[in-house]
Coordinates of C-alpha atoms in Angstrom, one line a residue:
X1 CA -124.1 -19.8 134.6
X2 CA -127.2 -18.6 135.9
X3 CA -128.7 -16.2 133.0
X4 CA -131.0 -13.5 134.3
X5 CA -133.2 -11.5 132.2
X6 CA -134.5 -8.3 133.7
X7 CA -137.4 -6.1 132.2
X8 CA -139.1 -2.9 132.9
X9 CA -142.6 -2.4 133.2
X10 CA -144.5 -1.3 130.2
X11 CA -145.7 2.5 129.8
X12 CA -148.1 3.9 132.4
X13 CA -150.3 6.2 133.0
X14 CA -147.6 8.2 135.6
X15 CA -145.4 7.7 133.0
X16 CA -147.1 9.6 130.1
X17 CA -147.3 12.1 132.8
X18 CA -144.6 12.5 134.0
X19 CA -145.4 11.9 137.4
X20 CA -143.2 10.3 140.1
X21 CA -144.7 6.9 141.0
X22 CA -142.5 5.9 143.7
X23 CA -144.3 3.0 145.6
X24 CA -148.2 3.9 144.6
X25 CA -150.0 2.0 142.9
X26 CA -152.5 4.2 141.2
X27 CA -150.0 4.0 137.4
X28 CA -152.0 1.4 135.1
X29 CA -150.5 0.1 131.8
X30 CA -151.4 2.1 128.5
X31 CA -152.4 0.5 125.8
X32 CA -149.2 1.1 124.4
X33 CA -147.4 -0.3 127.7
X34 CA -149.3 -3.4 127.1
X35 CA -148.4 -3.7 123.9
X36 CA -145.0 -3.6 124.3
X37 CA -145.3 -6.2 127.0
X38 CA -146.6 -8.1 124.1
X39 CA -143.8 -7.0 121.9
X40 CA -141.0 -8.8 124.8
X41 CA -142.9 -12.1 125.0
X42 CA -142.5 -12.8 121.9
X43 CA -138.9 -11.7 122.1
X44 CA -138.2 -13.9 125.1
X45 CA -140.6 -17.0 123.3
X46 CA -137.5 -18.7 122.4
X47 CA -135.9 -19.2 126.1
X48 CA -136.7 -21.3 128.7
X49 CA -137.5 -19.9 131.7
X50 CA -137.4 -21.9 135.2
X51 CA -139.3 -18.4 137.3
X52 CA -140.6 -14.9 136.5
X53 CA -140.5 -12.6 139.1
X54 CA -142.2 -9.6 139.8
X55 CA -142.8 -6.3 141.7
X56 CA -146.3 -6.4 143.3
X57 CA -147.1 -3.1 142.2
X58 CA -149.9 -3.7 139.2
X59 CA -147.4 -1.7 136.1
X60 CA -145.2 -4.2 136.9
X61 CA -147.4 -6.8 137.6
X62 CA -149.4 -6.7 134.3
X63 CA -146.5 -6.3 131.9
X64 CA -145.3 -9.8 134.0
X65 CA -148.8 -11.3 132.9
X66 CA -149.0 -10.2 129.4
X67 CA -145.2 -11.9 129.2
X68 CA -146.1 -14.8 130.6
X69 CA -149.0 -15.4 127.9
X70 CA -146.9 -14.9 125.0
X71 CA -144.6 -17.5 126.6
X72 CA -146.9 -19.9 127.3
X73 CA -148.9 -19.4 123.7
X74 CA -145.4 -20.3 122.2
X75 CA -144.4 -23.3 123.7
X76 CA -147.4 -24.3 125.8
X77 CA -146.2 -23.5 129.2
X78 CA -144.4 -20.9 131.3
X79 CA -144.4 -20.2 135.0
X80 CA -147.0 -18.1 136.6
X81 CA -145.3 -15.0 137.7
X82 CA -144.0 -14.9 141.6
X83 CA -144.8 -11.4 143.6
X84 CA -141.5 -10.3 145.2
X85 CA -141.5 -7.2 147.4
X86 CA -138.1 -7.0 147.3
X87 CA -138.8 -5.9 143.6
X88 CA -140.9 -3.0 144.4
X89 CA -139.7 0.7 143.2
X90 CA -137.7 2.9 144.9
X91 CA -139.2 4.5 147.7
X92 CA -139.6 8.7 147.4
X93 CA -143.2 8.7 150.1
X94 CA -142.3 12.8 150.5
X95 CA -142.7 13.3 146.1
X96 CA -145.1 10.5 145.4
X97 CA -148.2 10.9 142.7
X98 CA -146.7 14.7 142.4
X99 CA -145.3 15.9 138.6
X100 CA -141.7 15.9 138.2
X101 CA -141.6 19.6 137.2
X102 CA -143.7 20.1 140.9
X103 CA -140.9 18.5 142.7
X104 CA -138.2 20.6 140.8
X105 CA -140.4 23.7 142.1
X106 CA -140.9 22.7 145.3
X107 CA -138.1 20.6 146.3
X108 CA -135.1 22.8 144.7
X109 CA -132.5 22.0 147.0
X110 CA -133.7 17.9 147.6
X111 CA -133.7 17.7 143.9
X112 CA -130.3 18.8 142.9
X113 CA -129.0 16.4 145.7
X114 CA -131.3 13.6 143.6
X115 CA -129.6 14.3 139.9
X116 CA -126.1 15.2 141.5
X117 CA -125.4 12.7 144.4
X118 CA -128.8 10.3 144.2
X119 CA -126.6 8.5 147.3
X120 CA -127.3 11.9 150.0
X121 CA -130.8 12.4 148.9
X122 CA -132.4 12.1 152.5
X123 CA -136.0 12.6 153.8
X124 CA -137.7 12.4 157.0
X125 CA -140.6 10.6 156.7
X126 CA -143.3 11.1 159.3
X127 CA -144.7 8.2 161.3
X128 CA -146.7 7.2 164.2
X129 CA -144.1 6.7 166.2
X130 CA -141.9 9.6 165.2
X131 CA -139.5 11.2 162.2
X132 CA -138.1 8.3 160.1
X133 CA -134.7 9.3 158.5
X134 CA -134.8 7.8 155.1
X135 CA -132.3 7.8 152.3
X136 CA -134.3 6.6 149.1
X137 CA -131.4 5.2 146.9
X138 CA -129.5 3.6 149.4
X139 CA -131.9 1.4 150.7
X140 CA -133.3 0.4 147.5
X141 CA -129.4 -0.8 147.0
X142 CA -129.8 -2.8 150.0
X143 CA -133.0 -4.3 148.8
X144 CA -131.6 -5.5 145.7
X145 CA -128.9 -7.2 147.6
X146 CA -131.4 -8.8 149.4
X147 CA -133.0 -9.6 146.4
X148 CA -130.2 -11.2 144.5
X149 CA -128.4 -13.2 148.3
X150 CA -132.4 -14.9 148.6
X151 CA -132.7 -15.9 144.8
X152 CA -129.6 -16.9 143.2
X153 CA -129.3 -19.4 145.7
X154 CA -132.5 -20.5 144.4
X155 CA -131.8 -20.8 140.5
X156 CA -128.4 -22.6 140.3
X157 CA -128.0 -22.8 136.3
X158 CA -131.4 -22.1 135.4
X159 CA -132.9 -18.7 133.2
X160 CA -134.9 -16.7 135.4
X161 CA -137.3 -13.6 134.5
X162 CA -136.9 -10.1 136.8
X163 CA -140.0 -7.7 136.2
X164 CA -139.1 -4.7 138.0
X165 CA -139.1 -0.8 137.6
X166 CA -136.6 2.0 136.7
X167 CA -135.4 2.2 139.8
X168 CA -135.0 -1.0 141.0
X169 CA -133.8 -2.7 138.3
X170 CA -130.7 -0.1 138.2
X171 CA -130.2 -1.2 141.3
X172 CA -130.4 -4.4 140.5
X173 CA -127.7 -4.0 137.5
X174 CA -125.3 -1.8 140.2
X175 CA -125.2 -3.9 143.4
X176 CA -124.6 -7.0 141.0
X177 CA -121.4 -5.3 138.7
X178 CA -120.5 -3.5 142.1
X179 CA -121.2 0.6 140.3
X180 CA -121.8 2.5 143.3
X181 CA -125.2 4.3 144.4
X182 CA -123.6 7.8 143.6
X183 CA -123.6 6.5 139.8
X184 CA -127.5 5.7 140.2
X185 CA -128.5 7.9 137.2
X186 CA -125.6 6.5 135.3
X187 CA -127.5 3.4 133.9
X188 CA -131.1 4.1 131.8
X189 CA -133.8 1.4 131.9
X190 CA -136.6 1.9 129.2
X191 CA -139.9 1.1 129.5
X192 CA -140.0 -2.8 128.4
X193 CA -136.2 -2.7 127.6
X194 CA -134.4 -5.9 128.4
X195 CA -131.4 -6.8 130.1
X196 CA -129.3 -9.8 130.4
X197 CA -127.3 -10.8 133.3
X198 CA -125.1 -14.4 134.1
X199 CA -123.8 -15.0 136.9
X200 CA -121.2 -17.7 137.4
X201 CA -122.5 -18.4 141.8
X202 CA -124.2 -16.0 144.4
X203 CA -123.8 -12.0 144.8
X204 CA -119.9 -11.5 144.5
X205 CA -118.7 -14.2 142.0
X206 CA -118.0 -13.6 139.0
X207 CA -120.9 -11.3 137.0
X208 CA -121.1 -10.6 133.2
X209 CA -123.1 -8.0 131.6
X210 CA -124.2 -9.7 128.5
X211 CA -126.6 -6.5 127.5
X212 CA -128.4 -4.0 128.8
X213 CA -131.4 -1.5 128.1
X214 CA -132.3 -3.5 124.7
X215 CA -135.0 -1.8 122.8
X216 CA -135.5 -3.1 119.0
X217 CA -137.7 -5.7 120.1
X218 CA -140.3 -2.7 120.3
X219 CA -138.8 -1.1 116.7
X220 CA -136.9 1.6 118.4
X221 CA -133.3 1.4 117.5
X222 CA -131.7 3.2 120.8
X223 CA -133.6 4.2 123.9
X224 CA -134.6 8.2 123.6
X225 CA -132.9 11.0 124.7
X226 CA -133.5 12.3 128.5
X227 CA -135.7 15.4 128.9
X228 CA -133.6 18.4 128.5
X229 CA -130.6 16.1 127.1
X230 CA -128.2 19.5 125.7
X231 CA -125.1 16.8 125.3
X232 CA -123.3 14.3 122.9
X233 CA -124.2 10.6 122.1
X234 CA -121.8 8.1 121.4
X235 CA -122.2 4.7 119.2
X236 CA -119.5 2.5 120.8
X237 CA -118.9 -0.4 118.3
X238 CA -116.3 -3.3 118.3
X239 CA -115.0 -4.4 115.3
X240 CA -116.4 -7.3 113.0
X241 CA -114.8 -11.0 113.5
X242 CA -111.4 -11.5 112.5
X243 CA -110.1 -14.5 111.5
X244 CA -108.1 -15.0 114.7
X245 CA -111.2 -14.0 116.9
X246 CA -112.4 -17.3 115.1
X247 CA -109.3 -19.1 116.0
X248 CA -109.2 -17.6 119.6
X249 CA -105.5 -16.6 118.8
X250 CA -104.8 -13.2 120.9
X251 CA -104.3 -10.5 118.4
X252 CA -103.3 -7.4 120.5
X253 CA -101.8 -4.8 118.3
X254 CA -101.5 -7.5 115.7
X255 CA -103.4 -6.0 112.5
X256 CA -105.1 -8.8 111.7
X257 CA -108.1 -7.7 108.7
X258 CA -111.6 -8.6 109.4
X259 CA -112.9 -11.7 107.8
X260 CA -115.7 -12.2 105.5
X261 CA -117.9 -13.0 108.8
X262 CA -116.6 -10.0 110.1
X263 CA -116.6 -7.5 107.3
X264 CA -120.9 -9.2 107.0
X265 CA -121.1 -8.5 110.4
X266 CA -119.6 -4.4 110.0
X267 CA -122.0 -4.3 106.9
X268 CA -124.5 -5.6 109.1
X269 CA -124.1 -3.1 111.7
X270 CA -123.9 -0.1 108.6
X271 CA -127.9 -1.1 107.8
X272 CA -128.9 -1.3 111.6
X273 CA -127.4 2.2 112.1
X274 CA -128.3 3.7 108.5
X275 CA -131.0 6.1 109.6
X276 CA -129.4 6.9 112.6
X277 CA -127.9 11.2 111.5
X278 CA -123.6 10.4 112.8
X279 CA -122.4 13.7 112.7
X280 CA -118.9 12.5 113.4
X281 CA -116.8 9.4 113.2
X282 CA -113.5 8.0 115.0
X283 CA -111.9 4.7 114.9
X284 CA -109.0 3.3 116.4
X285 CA -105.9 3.6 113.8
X286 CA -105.6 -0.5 113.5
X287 CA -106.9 -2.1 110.5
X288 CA -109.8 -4.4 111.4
X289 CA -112.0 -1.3 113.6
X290 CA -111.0 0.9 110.5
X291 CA -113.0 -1.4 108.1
X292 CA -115.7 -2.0 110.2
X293 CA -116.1 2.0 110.5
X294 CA -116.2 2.4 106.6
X295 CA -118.2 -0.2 106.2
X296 CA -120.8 1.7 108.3
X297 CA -120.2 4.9 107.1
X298 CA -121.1 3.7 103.4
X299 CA -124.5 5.1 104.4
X300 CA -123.3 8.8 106.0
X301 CA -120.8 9.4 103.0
X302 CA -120.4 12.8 103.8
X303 CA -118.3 11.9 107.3
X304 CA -115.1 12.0 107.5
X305 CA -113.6 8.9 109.6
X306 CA -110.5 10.4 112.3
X307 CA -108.1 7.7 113.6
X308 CA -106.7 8.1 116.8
X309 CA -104.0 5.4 118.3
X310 CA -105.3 5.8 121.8
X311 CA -108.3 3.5 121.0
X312 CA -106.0 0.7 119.7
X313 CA -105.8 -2.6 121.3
X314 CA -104.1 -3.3 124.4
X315 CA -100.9 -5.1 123.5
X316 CA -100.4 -8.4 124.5
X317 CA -96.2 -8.1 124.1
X318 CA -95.3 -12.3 123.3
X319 CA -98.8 -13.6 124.0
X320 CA -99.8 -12.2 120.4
X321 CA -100.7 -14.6 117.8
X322 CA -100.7 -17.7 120.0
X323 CA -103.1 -19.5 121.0
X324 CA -104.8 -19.8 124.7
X325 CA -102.9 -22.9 125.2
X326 CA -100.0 -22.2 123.4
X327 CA -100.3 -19.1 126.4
X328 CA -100.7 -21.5 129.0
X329 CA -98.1 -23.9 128.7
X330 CA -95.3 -21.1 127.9
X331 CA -96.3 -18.6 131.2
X332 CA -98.6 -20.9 133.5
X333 CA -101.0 -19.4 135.7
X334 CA -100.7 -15.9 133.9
X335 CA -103.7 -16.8 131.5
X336 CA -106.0 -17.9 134.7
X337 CA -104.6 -14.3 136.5
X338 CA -105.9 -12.4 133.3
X339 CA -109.3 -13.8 133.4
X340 CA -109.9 -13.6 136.9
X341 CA -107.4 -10.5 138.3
X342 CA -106.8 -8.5 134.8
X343 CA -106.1 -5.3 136.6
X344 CA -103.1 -7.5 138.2
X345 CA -101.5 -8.3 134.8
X346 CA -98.4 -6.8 133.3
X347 CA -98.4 -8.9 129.7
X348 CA -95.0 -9.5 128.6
X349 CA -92.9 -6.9 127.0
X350 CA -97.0 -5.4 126.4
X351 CA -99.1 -3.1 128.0
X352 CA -101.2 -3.6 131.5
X353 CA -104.9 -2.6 131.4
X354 CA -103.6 0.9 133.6
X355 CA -101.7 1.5 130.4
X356 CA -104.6 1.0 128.1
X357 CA -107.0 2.6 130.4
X358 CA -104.9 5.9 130.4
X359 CA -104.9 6.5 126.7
X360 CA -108.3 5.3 125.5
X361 CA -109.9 7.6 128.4
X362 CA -107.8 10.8 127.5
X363 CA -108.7 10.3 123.8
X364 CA -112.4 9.2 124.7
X365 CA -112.4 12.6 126.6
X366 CA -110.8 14.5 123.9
X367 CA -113.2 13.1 121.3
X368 CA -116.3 14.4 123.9
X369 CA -115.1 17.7 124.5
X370 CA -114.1 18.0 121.1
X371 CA -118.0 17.3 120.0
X372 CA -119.4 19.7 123.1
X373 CA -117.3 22.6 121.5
X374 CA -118.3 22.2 118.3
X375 CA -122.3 21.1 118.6
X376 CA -122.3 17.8 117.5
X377 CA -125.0 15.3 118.4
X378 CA -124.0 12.0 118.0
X379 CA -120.8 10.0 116.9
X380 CA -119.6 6.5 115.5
X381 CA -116.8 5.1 117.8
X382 CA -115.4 1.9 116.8
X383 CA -112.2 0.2 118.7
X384 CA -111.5 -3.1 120.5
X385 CA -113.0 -5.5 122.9
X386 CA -110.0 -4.8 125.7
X387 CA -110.6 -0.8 125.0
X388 CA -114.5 -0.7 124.9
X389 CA -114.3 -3.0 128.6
X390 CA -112.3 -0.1 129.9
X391 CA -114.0 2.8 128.3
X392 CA -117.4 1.0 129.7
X393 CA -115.5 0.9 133.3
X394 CA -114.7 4.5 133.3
X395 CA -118.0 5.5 132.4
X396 CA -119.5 4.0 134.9
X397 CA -117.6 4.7 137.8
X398 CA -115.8 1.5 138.2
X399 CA -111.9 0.3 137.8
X400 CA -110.3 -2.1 135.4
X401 CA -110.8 -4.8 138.7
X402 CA -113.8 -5.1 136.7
X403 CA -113.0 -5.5 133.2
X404 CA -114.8 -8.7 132.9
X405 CA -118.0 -7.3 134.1
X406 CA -118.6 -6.4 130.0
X407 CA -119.4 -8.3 126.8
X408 CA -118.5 -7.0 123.8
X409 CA -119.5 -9.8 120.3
X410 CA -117.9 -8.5 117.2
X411 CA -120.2 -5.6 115.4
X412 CA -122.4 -5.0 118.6
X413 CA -123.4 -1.2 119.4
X414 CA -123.4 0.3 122.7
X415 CA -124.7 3.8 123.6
X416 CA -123.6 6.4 125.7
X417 CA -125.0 10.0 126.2
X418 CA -123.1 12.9 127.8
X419 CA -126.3 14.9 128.9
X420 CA -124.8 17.9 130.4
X421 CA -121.7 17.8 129.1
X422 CA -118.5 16.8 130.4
X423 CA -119.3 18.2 133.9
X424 CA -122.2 16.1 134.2
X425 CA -121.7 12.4 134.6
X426 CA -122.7 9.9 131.8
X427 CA -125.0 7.5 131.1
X428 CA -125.2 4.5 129.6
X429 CA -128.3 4.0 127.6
X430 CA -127.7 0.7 126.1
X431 CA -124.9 -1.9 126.0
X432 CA -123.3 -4.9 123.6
X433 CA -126.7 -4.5 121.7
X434 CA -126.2 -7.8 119.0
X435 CA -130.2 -8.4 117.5
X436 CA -129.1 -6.8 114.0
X437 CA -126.6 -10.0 114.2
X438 CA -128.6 -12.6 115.8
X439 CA -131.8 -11.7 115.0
X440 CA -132.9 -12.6 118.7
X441 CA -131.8 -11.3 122.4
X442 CA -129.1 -13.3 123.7
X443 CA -125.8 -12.3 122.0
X444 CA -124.5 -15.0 119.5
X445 CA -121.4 -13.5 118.5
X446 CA -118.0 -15.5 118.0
X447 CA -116.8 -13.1 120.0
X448 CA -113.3 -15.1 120.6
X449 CA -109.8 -13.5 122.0
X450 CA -108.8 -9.7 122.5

């Protein structure tokens, strides 16, 4: 696997502002931008990178700098950061250096368009030799494609650093799990958040998300709310290790208990989110998500945890309780057609991932409009591996074709904000966050069979 890490610029000045930066290069790094740049070199001090890339715009440019210091103080050396343009932030030349309440004045109609359909945004852009028709999002989609057909090639099983912007580095995250451009606003990047990417080959082979959007590095537990956020949060957890995760045994509906790995790992997960005000909880009805919920909500005793049986595992019909080879010898091929065509598999006398994406997104959507209605903030949601991969899917716009897009390691977190409601599209904030379990970046989780 290629392993990419990808990073945002620290704070700048444009940012504190709240001023669209677009392609100028006026923004410098606060103090607390270069801080934090600080703050993800000694994150990344234990991983061995082969490049660093970055945007040539100086936000981006710096925080690549002050990275590449605290790299090199760790373990003597670290490449010198490479200048790509093909890393340079999305392109908006008609709201540039302008404050993002101005453009909300002044551009009504353009900036609807941006927040409800990013992909139409147009502007004509006037140049020497005429009106340019430009659409902002759409090329920078194309210039992360660019971006990832020139480099991959390049970095054949090596760890490579990406220090980008917002904008870009969505991009960058969409054109490489295939979410379209209309679901641009779908993903959040953080200023000096940090996502991981592997890639089996080149742009269209196989892709895993291994995290996205981490921010504990800097001491913030989730990334903050969006400006006039009026919606729901939800903490998406998967259950602690069970004993045939361990094994690699397929569990399905199985109820297999956690283990004592597992129930550490749920206990675990109860600290990182004990500050964190749950206003409601709901777990799938099986027995090993159920502990791991309690187990968290030892610290929020006064919630009340609701099962619901469409968040439980997808069935696996007579692949449950054997073993991957076991699998293999008794239905060849099928195991190989489930890791690389999932959406193409009917398990025997068990459920297909249509099946198990019908019922966990009606409940998922019950659960949200149920929270709208009633004012609650934020809630614990703890299921399965199979059923988190297809709730992740839906919210982003994608089908079960791309299941295996997602990690999920046993008691990691993933957040997901409804910011105007269920009319409004989601976002995800964060994903497969693991560093109250690992202690580091990279996701060391067992995290075994379904």
């Amino acid at each position: 696997m290629t392993r990419v890490i990808i990073v945002r610029h620290g704070q700048s000045s444009y940012n504190t502002e709240r001023r669209i930066q677009g392609r100028t290069d006026v923004s410098k790094l606060t103090e607390k931008g270069c801080n934090d740049a600080s703050k993800v070199g000694k994150a990344l001090s234990n991983i061995l990178f082969t490049a660093i890339y970055s945007s040539p715009l100086q936000r981006a440019k710096k925080t690549a700098e002050i990275i590449s210091s605290e790299l090199a103080s760790h373990d003597g050396k670290s490449p010198v950061p490479q200048v790509s343009p093909k890393l340079m932030e999305i392109d908006l030349p008609l709201w540039a250096e302008m404050l993002s309440a101005d453009v909300k004045q002044k551009f009504t109609e353009d900036y609807r368009t941006w927040k409800e359909h990013p992909h139409e945004l147009r502007m004509l852009v006037e140049e020497p030799e005429g009106t340019r028709e430009h659409f902002p999002v759409l090329a920078l989609y194309k210039q992360a494609q660019q971006f990832w057909q020139e480099t991959l090639s390049r970095h054949p099983g090596e760890t490579i650093l990406i220090v980008g912007h917002n904008g870009i580095n969505r991009a960058l995250i969409s054109t490489a799990l295939g979410i379209p451009p209309s679901r641009y606003h779908c993903l959040q990047q953080s200023n000096c958040g940090i996502t991981v990417l592997n890639f089996a080959g080149g742009l269209g082979e196989p892709v895993q998300l291994e995290s996205m959007n981490q921010t504990q590095h800097m001491g913030e537990t989730f990334p903050s709310l969006r400006p006039n956020h009026q919606g729901v949060r939800l903490l998406l957890v998967r259950h602690g290790e069970t004993e045939w995760n361990r094994q690699t045994r397929f569990q399905g509906q199985i109820d297999i208990p956690l283990n004592d790995n597992g129930k550490q790992q749920a206990q675990t997960a109860g600290e990182f989110l004990r500050d964190v005000a749950i206003d409601f909880a709901v777990s799938s009805s099986m027995l090993r998500p159920k502990e791991t919920a309690e187990l968290i909500l030892a610290h929020h005793p006064q919630i009340t945890l609701e099962l619901q049986d469409g968040l439980r595992e997808i069935s696996h019909g007579l692949w449950e309780g054997k073993l991957e080879t076991e699998i293999d010898q008794e239905f060849p091929g099928e195991l190989h057609r489930w890791r690389t065509e999932p959406a193409n598999v009917q398990m025997p006398e068990g459920e297909n991932l249509q099946q198990v994406w019908e019922r966990s997104v009606a409940t998922w959507q019950d659960i949200v409009q149920v929270a709208l209605t009633n004012q609650l903030k934020t809630g614990l949601i703890v299921a399965h591996d199979a059923t988190n991969k297809t709730l992740l899917c839906h919210v982003l716009g994608l089908s079960t074709e791309n299941f295996w897009h997602f990690r999920q390691g046993n008691g990691a977190v993933s957040v997901i904000d409804y910011p105007n409601g269920l009319d409004g599209l989601p976002v995800l904030q964060a994903m497969n966050i693991t560093s109250h379990l690992s202690g580091g970046v990279l996701d060391k989780t067992a995290a075994g069979a379904l």
